[in-house]
Every structure is written in structure tokens, then in C-alpha cells.
Coordinates of C-alpha atoms in Angstrom, one line a residue:
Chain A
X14 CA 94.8 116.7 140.2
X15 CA 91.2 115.3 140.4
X16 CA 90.8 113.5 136.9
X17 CA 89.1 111.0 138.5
X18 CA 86.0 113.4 139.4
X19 CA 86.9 116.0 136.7
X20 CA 85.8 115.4 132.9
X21 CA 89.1 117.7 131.7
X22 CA 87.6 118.1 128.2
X23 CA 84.2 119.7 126.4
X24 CA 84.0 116.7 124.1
X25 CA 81.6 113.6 124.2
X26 CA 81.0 110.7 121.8
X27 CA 78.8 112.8 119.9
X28 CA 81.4 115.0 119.1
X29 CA 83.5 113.0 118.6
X30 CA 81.6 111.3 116.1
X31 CA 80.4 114.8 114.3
X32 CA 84.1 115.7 113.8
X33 CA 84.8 112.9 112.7
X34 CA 82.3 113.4 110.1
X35 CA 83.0 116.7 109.5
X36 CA 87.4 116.0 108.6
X37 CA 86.0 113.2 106.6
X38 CA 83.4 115.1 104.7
X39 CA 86.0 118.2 104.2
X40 CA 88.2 115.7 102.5
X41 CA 85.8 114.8 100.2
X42 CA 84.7 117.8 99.3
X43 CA 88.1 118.9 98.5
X44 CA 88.5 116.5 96.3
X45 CA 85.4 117.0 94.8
X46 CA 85.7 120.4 94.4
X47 CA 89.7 120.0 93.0
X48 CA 89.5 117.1 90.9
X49 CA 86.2 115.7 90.1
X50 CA 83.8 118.8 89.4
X51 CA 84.3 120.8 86.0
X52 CA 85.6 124.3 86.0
X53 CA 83.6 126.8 84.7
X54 CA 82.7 128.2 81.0
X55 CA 82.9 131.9 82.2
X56 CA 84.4 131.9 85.7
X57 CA 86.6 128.9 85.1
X58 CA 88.6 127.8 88.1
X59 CA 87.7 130.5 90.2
X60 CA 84.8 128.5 90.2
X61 CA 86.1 126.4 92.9
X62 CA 85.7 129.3 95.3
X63 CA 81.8 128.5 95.1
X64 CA 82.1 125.5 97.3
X65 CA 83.4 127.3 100.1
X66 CA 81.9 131.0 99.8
X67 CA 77.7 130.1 99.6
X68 CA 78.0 127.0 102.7
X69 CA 79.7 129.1 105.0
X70 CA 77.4 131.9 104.2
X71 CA 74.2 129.4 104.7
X72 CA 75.2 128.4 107.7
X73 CA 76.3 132.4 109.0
X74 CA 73.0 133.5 107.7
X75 CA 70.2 130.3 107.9
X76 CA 71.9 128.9 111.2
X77 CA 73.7 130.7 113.4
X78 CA 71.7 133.9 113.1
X79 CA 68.6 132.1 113.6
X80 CA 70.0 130.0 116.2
X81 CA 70.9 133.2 117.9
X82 CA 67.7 134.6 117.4
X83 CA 65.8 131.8 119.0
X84 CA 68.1 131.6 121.7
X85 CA 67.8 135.3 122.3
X86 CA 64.1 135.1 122.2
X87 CA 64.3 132.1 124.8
X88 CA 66.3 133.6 127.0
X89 CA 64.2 136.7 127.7
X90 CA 61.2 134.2 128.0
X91 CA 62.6 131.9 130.1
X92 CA 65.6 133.9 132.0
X93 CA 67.6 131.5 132.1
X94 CA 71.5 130.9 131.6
X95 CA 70.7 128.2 129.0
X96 CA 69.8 130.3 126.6
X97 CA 71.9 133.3 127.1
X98 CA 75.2 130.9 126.7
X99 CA 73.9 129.8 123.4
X100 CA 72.8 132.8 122.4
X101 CA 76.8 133.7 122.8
X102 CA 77.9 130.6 121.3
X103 CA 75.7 131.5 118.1
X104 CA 76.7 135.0 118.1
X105 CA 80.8 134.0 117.9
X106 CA 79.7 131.1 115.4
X107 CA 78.1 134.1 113.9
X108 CA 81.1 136.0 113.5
X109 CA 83.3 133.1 112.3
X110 CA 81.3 132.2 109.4
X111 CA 79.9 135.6 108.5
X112 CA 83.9 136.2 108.2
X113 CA 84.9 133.8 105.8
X114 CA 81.4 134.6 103.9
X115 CA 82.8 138.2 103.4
X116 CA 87.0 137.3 102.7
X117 CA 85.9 134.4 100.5
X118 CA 83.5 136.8 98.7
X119 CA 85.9 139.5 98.4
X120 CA 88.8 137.7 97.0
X121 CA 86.2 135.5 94.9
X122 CA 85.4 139.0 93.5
X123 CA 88.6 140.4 92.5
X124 CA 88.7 138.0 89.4
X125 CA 85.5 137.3 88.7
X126 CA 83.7 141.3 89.3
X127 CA 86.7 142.8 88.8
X128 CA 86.9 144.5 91.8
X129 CA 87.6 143.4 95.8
X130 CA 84.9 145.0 97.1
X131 CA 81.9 147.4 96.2
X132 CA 80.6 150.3 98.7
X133 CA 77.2 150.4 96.6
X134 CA 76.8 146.8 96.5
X135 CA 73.4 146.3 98.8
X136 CA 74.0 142.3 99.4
X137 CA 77.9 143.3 100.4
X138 CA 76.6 146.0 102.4
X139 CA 74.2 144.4 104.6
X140 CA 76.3 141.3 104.9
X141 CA 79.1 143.7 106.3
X142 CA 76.4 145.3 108.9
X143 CA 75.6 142.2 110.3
X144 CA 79.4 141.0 110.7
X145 CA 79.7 144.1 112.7
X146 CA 76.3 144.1 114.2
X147 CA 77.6 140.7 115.9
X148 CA 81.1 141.7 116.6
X149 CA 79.4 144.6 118.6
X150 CA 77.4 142.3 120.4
X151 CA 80.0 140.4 121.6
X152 CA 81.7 143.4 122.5
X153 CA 78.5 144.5 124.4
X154 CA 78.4 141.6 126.3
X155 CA 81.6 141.5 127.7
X156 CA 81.1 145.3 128.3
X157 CA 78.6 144.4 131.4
X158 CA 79.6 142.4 134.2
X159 CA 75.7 141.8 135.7
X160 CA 74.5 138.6 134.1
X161 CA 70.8 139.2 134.1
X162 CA 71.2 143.0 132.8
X163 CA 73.6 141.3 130.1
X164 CA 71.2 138.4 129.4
X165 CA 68.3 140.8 128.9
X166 CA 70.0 143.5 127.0
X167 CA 72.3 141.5 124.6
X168 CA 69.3 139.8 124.0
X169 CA 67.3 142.7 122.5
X170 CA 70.5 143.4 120.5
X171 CA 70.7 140.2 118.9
X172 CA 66.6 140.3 118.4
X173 CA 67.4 143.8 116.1
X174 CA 70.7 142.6 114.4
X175 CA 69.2 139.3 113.3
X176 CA 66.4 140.8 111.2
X177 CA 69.6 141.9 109.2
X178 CA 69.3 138.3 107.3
X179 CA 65.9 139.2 105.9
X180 CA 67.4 142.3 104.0
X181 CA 71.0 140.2 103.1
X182 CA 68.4 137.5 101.7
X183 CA 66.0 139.6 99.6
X184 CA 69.2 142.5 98.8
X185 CA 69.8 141.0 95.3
X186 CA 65.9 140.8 94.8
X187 CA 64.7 143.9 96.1
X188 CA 67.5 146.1 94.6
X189 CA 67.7 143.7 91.5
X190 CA 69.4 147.0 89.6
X191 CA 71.4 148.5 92.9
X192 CA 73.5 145.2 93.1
X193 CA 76.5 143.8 91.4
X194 CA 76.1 140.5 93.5
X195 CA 74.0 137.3 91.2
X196 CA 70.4 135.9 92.5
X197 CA 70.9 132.7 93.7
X198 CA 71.9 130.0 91.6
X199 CA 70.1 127.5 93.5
X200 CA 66.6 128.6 93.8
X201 CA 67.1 129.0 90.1
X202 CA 68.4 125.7 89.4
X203 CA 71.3 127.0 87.5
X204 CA 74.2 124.5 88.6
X205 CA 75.3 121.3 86.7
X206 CA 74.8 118.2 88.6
X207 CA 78.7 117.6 90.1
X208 CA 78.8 121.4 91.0
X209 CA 75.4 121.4 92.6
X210 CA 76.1 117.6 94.6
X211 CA 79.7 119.1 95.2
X212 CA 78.3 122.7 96.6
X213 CA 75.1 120.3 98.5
X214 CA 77.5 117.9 100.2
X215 CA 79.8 121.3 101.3
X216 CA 77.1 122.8 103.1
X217 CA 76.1 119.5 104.4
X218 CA 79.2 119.5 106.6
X219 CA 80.1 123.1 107.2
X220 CA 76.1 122.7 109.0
X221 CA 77.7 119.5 110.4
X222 CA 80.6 121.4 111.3
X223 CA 78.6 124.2 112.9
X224 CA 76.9 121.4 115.5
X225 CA 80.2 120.4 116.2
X226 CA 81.3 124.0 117.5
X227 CA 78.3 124.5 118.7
X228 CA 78.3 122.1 121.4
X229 CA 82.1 123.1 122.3
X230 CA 81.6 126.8 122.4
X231 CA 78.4 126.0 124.7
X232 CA 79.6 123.8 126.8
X233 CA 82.8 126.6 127.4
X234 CA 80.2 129.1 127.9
X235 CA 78.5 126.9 130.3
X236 CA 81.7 126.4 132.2
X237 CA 82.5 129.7 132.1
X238 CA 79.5 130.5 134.0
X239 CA 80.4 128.0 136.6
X240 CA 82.9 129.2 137.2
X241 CA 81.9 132.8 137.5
X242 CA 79.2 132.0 140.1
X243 CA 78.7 128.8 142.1
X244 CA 81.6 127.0 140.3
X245 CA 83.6 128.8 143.2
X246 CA 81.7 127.4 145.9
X247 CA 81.1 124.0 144.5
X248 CA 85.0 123.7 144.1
X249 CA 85.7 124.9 147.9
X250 CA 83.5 122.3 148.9
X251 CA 84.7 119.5 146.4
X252 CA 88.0 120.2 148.2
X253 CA 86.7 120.4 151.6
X254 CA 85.4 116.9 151.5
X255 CA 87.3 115.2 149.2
X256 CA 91.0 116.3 149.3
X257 CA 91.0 116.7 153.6
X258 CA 89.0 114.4 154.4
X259 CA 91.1 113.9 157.6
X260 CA 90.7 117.9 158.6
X261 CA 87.4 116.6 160.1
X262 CA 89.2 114.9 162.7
X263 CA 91.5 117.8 163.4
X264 CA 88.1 119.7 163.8
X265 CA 87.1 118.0 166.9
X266 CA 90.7 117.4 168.3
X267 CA 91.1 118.6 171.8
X268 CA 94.4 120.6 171.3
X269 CA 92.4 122.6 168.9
X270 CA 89.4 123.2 170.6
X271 CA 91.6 124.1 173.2
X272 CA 93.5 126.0 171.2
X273 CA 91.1 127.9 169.8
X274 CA 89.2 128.8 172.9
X275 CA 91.8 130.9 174.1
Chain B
X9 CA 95.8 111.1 83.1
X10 CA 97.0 115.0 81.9
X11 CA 97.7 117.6 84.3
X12 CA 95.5 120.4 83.9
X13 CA 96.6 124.1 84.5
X14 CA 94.0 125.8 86.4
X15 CA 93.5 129.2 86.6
X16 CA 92.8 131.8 89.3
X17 CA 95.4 129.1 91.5
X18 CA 96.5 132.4 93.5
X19 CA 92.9 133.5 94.6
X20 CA 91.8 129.3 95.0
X21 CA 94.6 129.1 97.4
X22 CA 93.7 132.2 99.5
X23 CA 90.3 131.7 99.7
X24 CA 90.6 128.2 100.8
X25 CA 93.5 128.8 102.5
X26 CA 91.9 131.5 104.8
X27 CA 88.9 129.4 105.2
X28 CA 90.6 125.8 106.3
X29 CA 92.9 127.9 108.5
X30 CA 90.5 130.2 109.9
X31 CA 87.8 126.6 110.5
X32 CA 91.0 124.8 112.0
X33 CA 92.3 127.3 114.5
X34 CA 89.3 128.4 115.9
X35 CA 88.3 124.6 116.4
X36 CA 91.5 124.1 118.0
X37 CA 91.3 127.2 120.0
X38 CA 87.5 125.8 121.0
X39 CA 89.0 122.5 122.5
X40 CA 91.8 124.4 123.9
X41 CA 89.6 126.4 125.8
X42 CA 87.4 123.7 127.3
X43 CA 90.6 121.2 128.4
X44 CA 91.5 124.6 130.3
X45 CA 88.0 125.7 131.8
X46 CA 87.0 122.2 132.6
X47 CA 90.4 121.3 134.8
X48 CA 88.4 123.7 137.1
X49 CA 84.7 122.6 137.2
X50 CA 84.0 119.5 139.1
X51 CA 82.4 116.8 137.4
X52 CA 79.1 117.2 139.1
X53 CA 79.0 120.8 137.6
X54 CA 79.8 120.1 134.0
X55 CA 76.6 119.0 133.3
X56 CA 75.4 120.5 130.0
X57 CA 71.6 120.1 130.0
X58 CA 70.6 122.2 133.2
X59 CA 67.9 124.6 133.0
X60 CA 67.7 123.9 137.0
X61 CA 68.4 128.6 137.0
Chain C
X7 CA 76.7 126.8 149.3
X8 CA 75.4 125.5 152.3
X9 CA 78.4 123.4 153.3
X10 CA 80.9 125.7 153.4
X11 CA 79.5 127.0 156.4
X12 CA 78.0 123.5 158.1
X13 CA 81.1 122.6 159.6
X14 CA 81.8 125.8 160.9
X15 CA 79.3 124.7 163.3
X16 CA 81.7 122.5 164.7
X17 CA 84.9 124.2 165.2
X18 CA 85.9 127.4 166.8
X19 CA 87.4 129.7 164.1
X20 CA 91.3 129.8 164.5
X21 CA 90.7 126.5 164.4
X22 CA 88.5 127.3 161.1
X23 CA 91.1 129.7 159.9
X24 CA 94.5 127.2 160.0
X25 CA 91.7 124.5 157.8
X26 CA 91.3 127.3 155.3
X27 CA 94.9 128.0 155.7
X28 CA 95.9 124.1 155.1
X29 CA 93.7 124.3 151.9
X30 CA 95.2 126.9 150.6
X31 CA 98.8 125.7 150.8
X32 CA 97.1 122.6 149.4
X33 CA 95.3 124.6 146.7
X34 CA 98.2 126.3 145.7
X35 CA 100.2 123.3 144.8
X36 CA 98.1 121.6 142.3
X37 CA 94.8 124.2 141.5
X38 CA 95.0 126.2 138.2
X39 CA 96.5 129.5 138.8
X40 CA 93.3 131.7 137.9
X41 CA 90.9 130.2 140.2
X42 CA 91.0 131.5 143.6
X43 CA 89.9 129.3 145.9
X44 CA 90.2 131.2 148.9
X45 CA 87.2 130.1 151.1
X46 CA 85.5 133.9 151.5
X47 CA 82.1 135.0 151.1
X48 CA 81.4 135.5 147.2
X49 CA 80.4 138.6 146.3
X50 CA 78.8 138.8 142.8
X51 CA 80.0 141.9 140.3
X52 CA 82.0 143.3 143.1
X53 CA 85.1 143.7 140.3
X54 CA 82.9 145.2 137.6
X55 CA 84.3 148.5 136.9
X56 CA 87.4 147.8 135.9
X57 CA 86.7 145.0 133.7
X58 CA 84.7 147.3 131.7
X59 CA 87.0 149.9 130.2
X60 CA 88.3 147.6 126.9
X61 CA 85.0 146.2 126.0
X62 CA 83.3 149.4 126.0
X63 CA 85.8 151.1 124.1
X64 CA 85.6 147.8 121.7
X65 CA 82.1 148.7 121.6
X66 CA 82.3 151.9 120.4
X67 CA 84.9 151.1 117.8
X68 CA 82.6 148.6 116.2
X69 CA 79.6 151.3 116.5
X70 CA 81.6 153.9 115.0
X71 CA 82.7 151.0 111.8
X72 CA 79.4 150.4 111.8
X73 CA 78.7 153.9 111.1
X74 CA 81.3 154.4 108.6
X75 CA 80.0 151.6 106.4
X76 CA 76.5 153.0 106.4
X77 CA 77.5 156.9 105.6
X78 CA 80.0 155.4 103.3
X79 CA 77.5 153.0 101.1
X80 CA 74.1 154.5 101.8
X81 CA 74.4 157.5 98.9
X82 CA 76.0 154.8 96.9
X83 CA 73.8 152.5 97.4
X84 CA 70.6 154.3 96.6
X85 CA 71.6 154.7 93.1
X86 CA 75.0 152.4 92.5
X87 CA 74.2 152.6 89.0
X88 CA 71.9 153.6 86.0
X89 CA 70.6 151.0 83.6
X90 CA 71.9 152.1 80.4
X91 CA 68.2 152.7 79.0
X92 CA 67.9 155.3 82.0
X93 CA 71.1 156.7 81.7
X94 CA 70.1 157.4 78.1
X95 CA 66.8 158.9 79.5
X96 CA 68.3 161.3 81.6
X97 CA 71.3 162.5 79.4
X98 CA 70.5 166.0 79.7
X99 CA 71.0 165.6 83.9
X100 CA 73.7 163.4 84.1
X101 CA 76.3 165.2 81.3
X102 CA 79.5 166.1 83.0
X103 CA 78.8 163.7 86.2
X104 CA 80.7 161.1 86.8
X105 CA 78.2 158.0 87.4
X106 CA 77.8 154.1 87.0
X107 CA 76.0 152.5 84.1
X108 CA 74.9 148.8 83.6
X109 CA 74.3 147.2 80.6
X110 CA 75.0 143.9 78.1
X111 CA 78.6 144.2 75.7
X112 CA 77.3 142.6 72.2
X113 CA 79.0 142.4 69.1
X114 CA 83.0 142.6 68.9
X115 CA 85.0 144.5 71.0
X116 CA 87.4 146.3 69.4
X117 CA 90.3 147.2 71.0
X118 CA 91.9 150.5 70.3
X119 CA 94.0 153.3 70.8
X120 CA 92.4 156.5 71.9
X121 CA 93.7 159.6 71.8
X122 CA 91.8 162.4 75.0
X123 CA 93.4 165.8 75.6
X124 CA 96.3 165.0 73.7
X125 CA 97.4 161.4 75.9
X126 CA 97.3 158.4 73.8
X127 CA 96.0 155.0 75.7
X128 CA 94.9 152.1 74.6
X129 CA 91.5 150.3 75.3
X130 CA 88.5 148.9 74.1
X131 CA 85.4 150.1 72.0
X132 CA 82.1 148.1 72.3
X133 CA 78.3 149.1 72.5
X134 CA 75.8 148.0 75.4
X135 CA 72.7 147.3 75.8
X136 CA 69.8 147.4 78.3
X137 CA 65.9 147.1 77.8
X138 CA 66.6 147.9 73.7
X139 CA 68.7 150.9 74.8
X140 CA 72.1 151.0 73.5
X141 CA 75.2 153.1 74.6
X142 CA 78.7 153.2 73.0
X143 CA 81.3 152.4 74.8
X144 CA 84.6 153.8 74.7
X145 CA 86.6 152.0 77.8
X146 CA 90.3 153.6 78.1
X147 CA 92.5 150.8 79.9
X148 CA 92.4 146.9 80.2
X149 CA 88.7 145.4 80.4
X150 CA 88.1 142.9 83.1
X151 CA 89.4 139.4 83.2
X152 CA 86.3 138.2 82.4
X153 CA 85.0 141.1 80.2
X154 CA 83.1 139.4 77.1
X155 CA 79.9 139.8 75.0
X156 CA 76.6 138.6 76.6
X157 CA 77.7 138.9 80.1
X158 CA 77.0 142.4 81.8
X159 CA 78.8 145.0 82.8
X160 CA 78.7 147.9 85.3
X161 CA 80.9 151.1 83.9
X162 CA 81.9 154.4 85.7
X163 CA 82.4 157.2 83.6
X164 CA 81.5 160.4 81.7
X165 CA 79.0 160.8 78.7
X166 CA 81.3 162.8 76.3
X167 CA 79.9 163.9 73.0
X168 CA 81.3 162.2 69.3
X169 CA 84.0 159.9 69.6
X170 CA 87.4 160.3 71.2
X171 CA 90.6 160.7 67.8
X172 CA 91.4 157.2 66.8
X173 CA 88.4 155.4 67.7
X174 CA 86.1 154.0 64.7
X175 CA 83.0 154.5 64.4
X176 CA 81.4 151.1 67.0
X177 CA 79.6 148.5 64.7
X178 CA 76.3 147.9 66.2
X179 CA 76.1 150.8 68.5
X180 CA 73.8 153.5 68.9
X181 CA 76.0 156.0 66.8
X182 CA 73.7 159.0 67.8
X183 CA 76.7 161.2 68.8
X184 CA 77.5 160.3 72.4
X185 CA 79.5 157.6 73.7
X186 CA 80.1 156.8 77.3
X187 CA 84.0 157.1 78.0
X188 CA 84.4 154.9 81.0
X189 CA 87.5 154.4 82.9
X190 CA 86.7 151.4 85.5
X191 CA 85.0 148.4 84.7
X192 CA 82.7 145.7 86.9
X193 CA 81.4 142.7 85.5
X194 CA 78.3 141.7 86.8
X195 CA 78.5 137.8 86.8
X196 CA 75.3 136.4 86.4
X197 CA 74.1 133.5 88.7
X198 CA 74.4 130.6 85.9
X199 CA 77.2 128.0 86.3
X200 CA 78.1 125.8 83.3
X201 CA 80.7 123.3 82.7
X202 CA 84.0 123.9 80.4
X203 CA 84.7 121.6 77.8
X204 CA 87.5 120.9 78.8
X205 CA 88.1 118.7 76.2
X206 CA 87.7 121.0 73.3
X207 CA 89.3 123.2 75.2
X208 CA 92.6 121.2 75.4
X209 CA 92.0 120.3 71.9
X210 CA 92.5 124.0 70.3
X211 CA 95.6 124.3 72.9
X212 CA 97.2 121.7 70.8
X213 CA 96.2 122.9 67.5
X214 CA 93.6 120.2 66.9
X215 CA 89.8 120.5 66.3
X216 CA 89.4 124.7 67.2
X217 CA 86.4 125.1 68.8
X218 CA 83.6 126.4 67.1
X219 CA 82.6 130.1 67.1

């Protein structure tokens, strides 16, 4: 149909340049974290899992959270679509990388701790609660069909479940003695110079990466919503004057003026 | 150059395994998703920045 | 939108009705199947209910996990485990519970065979320490994968009084008539990442330069 007046894609040259950026940097960091960095003295390989486990937790706990917080906090301000759809994009990004944060950890665990998983562990426990807190506001939103009742409300969820990050951040600091999981090694400064470049450039492009399906789960959202409201009407009249443009002169035709006044 | 054995190759493989596949589907499924949705916008609608509500 | 009504202005409405009818048959040949574009008045949330159902039972399935996870970790949370210079502190309260206690494996772990209530197993006999406290340890089963002096561990077990048949006393260790006879084993990893020598390393493999104690 229409590909002349329809843009069939969510993608631009900006992201087309940021995933570009992000399959390149992903490559390097592979090899990086494969061939060029040292394993361990205590963990050894399992090392490795490092690179992957602490950027996408960064980025599910120091972007998309606050990203959904802001957003959240817009869109009761300014009650507007905007910021509702990318409070929802933040919230799925949420759930993405808060995700891989826990299964990384988990089978990072089983070698190193000992264990898969630990019900008294505070850090583990609170990242866990905010994984669900944002899987249950996901599942709230599509639970209510009015969009301004859903902007508002979902909005005051995500406003409670992102002060979650402030007790995942400070667990291992505040229940020094209650957790199994370390401090952080960076605020410490305890990583070698090839681990701590390797882990730095990793988190460079999972936040690159985040951008990049950012702007695609937005724009979807944003489509979405056109399509739910005035997308409807704006495609009946797209057709009306573009695809029949000769049903104008049927309009005014005699035989169906006639026709139509009997 | 030696080849070096490393250990914990299962759990290295899962873990980034999981997380590549996980990363590459969903961005997949995100493109997916907008070819599909966009087919049905008109151009005039698919305009990003609008704060016009 | 305002247009979809201007040009009824102009026409009569059969005549309306066989235009909406020719876009249609128009629509249906080449529009995606989900979007209905049926030129009627839209009326927002009018197919709400029934939409709801799933996600609210979703809903509830993630409050009710949610729930779970905070009965389930809660009680353990507000005392996962006992340094080993409290556990030592409250001996008297914790004999015959079953509890968690963290401390620092020094010296050499011996490993042994232990004989309790007549089973013979094998495992590992080391003392921890915490704060200047020390514990003996008597650890029935494989340690950890990573189980070694200096980093920490987190035990769950028993304090049990003497030592179990077969074990020596532990060089080191408190020797003040208890040991802790623990059954599961955490390490607690600390937060410090330093490079292998892998070199060294490779070395010993091939019966070269061993490395240093």
C-alpha cells in the first residue's frame, strides 16, 4: 500500500547509527572480556560473568528506573501522552535488564557463592521486588483501558516502585552483615586496569544499547496510541482523500443525487 | 600462542548466552513490532516529538 | 476528525453509504487485518470490559509473587546470619538451633572423616574467625568450589559440644569444647578482583617453577 506516505519502520539515522555502535561495541567487548582481560586469582573464569552481570544492572537500576521515574513524575505534571509512553517504554526496558541482572547473578552465584540463589540475601531480595514491582506495573497498565485513569495511576505505582533502587543500592551497605552479595568493586577501586576498561566500555554500550531501545519501544508506544485514538480517524481520512480521490465526483453526480433522494 | 582451558565454560556460556539471546530477541521483536504498527499510521501521524495532547 | 463529516455536507447518505461501502471493499484488499477502518463514530473505551480479565488476573499473580518473596525472605533476612563473635556471644540461646554463621577460614583445612551417630562422611575441619572471635569448624560434605583461607564464609549448622569421632583436634582454633558442625557452605566473595598469573600458573601445570606458597 501507501509506502510513499507511510514511514513502515520505527528506525531513523540515529538509530541506525546507535546500533550500529552498539553490535560494534558488543564485539569488542566480547573479545575483550574472552581473550584480552585476565581471569581471576579467586573467581578465575567465572570472572568473565562480571562484564555482563554489573552493566546490565547499571543501566536496570541508574537508567531505566530513573527514566521511569522522571517520566512518571512528568506525566502527572504535565498529563500528557508523552510521558506516559515513556514511562511504559522504561518500565519494559526495566524489566529486560532487571532480568538478566537477576539470571546473570544467579548463575554467576552458583560457582562463585556456592549457591543459586539466597532468600536472606537483602541486595537479592530487593532486586527481585523491583523485577516484580515492574512486571506488576506493566500488568497494571494493561489492566485499565481509560488512558488518563491509566496514565495517572500507573504513574503513582512507578513513583513507589522506583524508590526500590535506593534500598537495592545501599542493601550491601546498610545490612553490611545480612548480605552475602560484595560492596561495589568500583567505588572501591578494586579492579585491575583491563577488567575495569573492559567492565567501563560494557556499560558504555549496554547504556548505548538502552537509547537504542528506548527510542524503538517509544516510538511503538507512540504508535500504538495512534492508533488506539485518532490514528482511526486520521487513516479514514488519509483514505478518503487520497486513495478515492475520484468518489468526489461520484458525490455530486446526478444519478446519485437522484438516487439518493428517493 | 597456547590455548588456555578456562574454567566455569558451562556457567560463561549460560550467562552470556541468556544475555545476548535475551538483548537480541527482544531487539528484534522491538523492530518487528514497529514495521507492523507503523504499516498503519500515516506518515503525518508518526511524528515522535508531539507534546501537541 | 473534522473531515470525515465535511463532505457529508455534500451528498445525500445512500449515496454516503455505497462511498463508505466502496472503501471498505477497497480497505479490505490491501489494509492490515487488525485495523478496522469502518468509517463509524469512535467511541473511546467502549470494549473495556472484556479486555480486562487477563491483565488483572496477571496482576494479581505478580502481587501474590510479590508477596511470597517478602514472607519468604523477610524472617530470613532480618537475621541471615550471626557473625561468628556473636554467635559465640549468644551460645547459651542458640544451642540446638539450626542458624547461619559468618566468619574468615585461616590456617589449613584439614579434611577428614567424621564419624555422627554412627554414619561415617567425609569433610573438612578448619577454624574461623570474626572480630578476634574464633569457632571450629567441622563441615561434613564437599566445601565450596572456591572454599579457601582468607576469603569468608557463611555456614548453616548446629553448635555441638567436643568434637565429632575421627576429627583431630583443629590447629589454630578456639579448642574451648564446642565446634560448629555445619552442613551447607556459602562463600561470601569479597568485592576485590585481581589478575591470575597465568603464567606461573601454566608453569607449575607443566612441572616447572611451582609457585610459591
Amino acid at each position: 500500500m501507501s509506502e510513499s506516505t507511510n514511514v513502515a519502520t520505527t528506525g531513523s539515522r540515529t538509530t541506525q547509527i546507535l546500533g550500529f555502535v552498539v553490535l560494534l561495541g558488543l564485539s569488542v567487548v566480547f573479545v575483550l572480556a574472552f581473550v584480552v582481560t585476565e581471569p581471576d586469582a579467586v573467581q578465575q573464569d567465572a570472572v568473565r560473568m562480571f562484564y555482563i552481570h554489573v552493566p546490565a544492572a547499571i543501566v536496570a537500576l541508574y537508567l531505566t528506573v530513573p527514566a521511569l521515574a522522571v517520566a512518571s513524575a512528568m506525566a502527572l505534571y504535565k498529563k500528557t501522552r508523552w510521558w506516559d509512553i515513556t514511562a511504559a517504554a522504561a518500565a519494559e526496558l526495566g524489566v529486560v535488564f532487571c532480568g538478566l541482572t537477576l539470571v546473570t547473578g544467579v548463575i554467576w552465584g552458583r560457582p562463585i557463592w556456592n549457591t543459586w540463589w539466597e532468600w536472606g540475601d537483602v541486595r537479592l531480595l530487593t532486586t527481585l521486588v523491583l523485577f516484580l514491582m515492574l512486571l506488576g506495573y506493566l500488568a497494571y497498565r494493561r489492566s485499565v483501558v481509560d488512558p488518563g485513569t491509566r496514565a495517572r495511576r500507573s504513574a503513582v505505582i512507578a513513583l513507589v516502585a522506583s524508590t526500590n533502587v535506593l534500598l537495592v543500592n545501599r542493601s550491601v551497605i546498610w545490612w553490611q552483615n545480612r548480605t552475602l552479595h560484595q560492596k561495589s568493586s568500583l567505588i572501591e577501586g578494586r579492579l585491575e586496569d583491563m577488567k575495569l576498561f573492559t567492565f567501563a566500555l560494557s556499560t558504555l554500550v549496554f547504556a548505548v544499547m538502552f537509547f537504542w531501545m528506548m527510542i524503538h519501544r517509544f516510538r511503538i508506544g507512540w504508535l500504538e496510541h495512534k492508533i488506539e485514538t485518532v490514528g482511526v480517524d486520521a487513516a479514514i481520512a488519509e483514505r478518503r482523500a487520497s486513495a478515492h480521490a475520484g468518489l468526489d465526483e461520484a458525490i455530486s453526480h446526478p444519478a446519485l443525487e437522484k438516487e439518493g433522494s428517493t | 600462542m597456547t590455548t588456555i582451558a578456562m574454567t566455569h565454560v558451562g556457567y560463561l556460556i549460560a550467562g552470556w548466552g541468556i544475555t545476548f539471546t535475551v538483548l537480541g530477541l527482544y531487539s528484534i521483536s522491538l523492530v518487528r513490532r514497529g514495521r507492523a504498527l507503523s504499516t498503519q499510521v500515516p506518515a503525518g501521524q508518526q511524528r515522535w516529538i508531539d507534546t501537541d495532547e | 476528525m473534522s473531515d470525515v463529516g465535511a463532505d457529508g455536507s455534500r451528498s445525500s447518505r445512500i449515496a454516503r453509504a455505497k462511498i463508505d461501502e466502496a472503501l471498505l471493499d477497497d480497505a479490505s484488499a490491501d489494509a492490515p487485518k487488525s485495523l478496522d477502518l469502518t468509517p463509524t463514530e469512535v467511541v473511546p473505551s467502549a470494549k473495556g470490559k472484556t479486555r480486562r480479565t487477563l491483565p488483572t488476573v496477571l496482576l494479581l499473580g505478580v502481587m501474590a509473587l510479590l508477596g511470597f518473596v517478602l514472607v519468604r525472605s523477610l524472617g530470613d533476612a532480618a537475621l541471615f546470619f550471626y557473625n561468628a563473635d556473636e554467635a559465640v556471644e549468644q551460645r547459651d540461646e542458640l544451642e540446638g538451633r539450626r542458624f547461619r554463621v559468618q566468619g574468615t577460614p585461616f590456617g589449613e583445612p584439614v579434611t577428614t572423616e567424621i564419624e555422627r551417630d554412627g554414619k561415617l562422611d567425609v569433610g573438612v575441619a578448619f577454624p574461623i574467625k570474626f572480630e578476634g572471635s574464633i569457632i571450629d569448624v567441622v563441615h561434613t560434605g564437599n566445601p565450596a568450589e572456591l572454599f579457601q583461607p582468607g576469603v569468608p564464609v557463611v555456614l548453616e549448622g548446629t553448635w555441638s559440644r567436643g568434637l565429632p569421632t575421627g576429627v583431630d583436634p583443629i590447629l589454630g582454633g578456639a579448642g574451648d569444647g564446642w565446634h560448629f558442625a555445619s552442613s551447607d557452605m556459602v562463600v561470601k566473595h569479597d568485592n576485590e578482583y585481581r589478575d591470575d598469573n597465568r603464567e606461573r600458573l601454566d608453569e607449575a601445570n607443566l612441572g616447572g617453577i611451582a609457585p610459591e606458597a
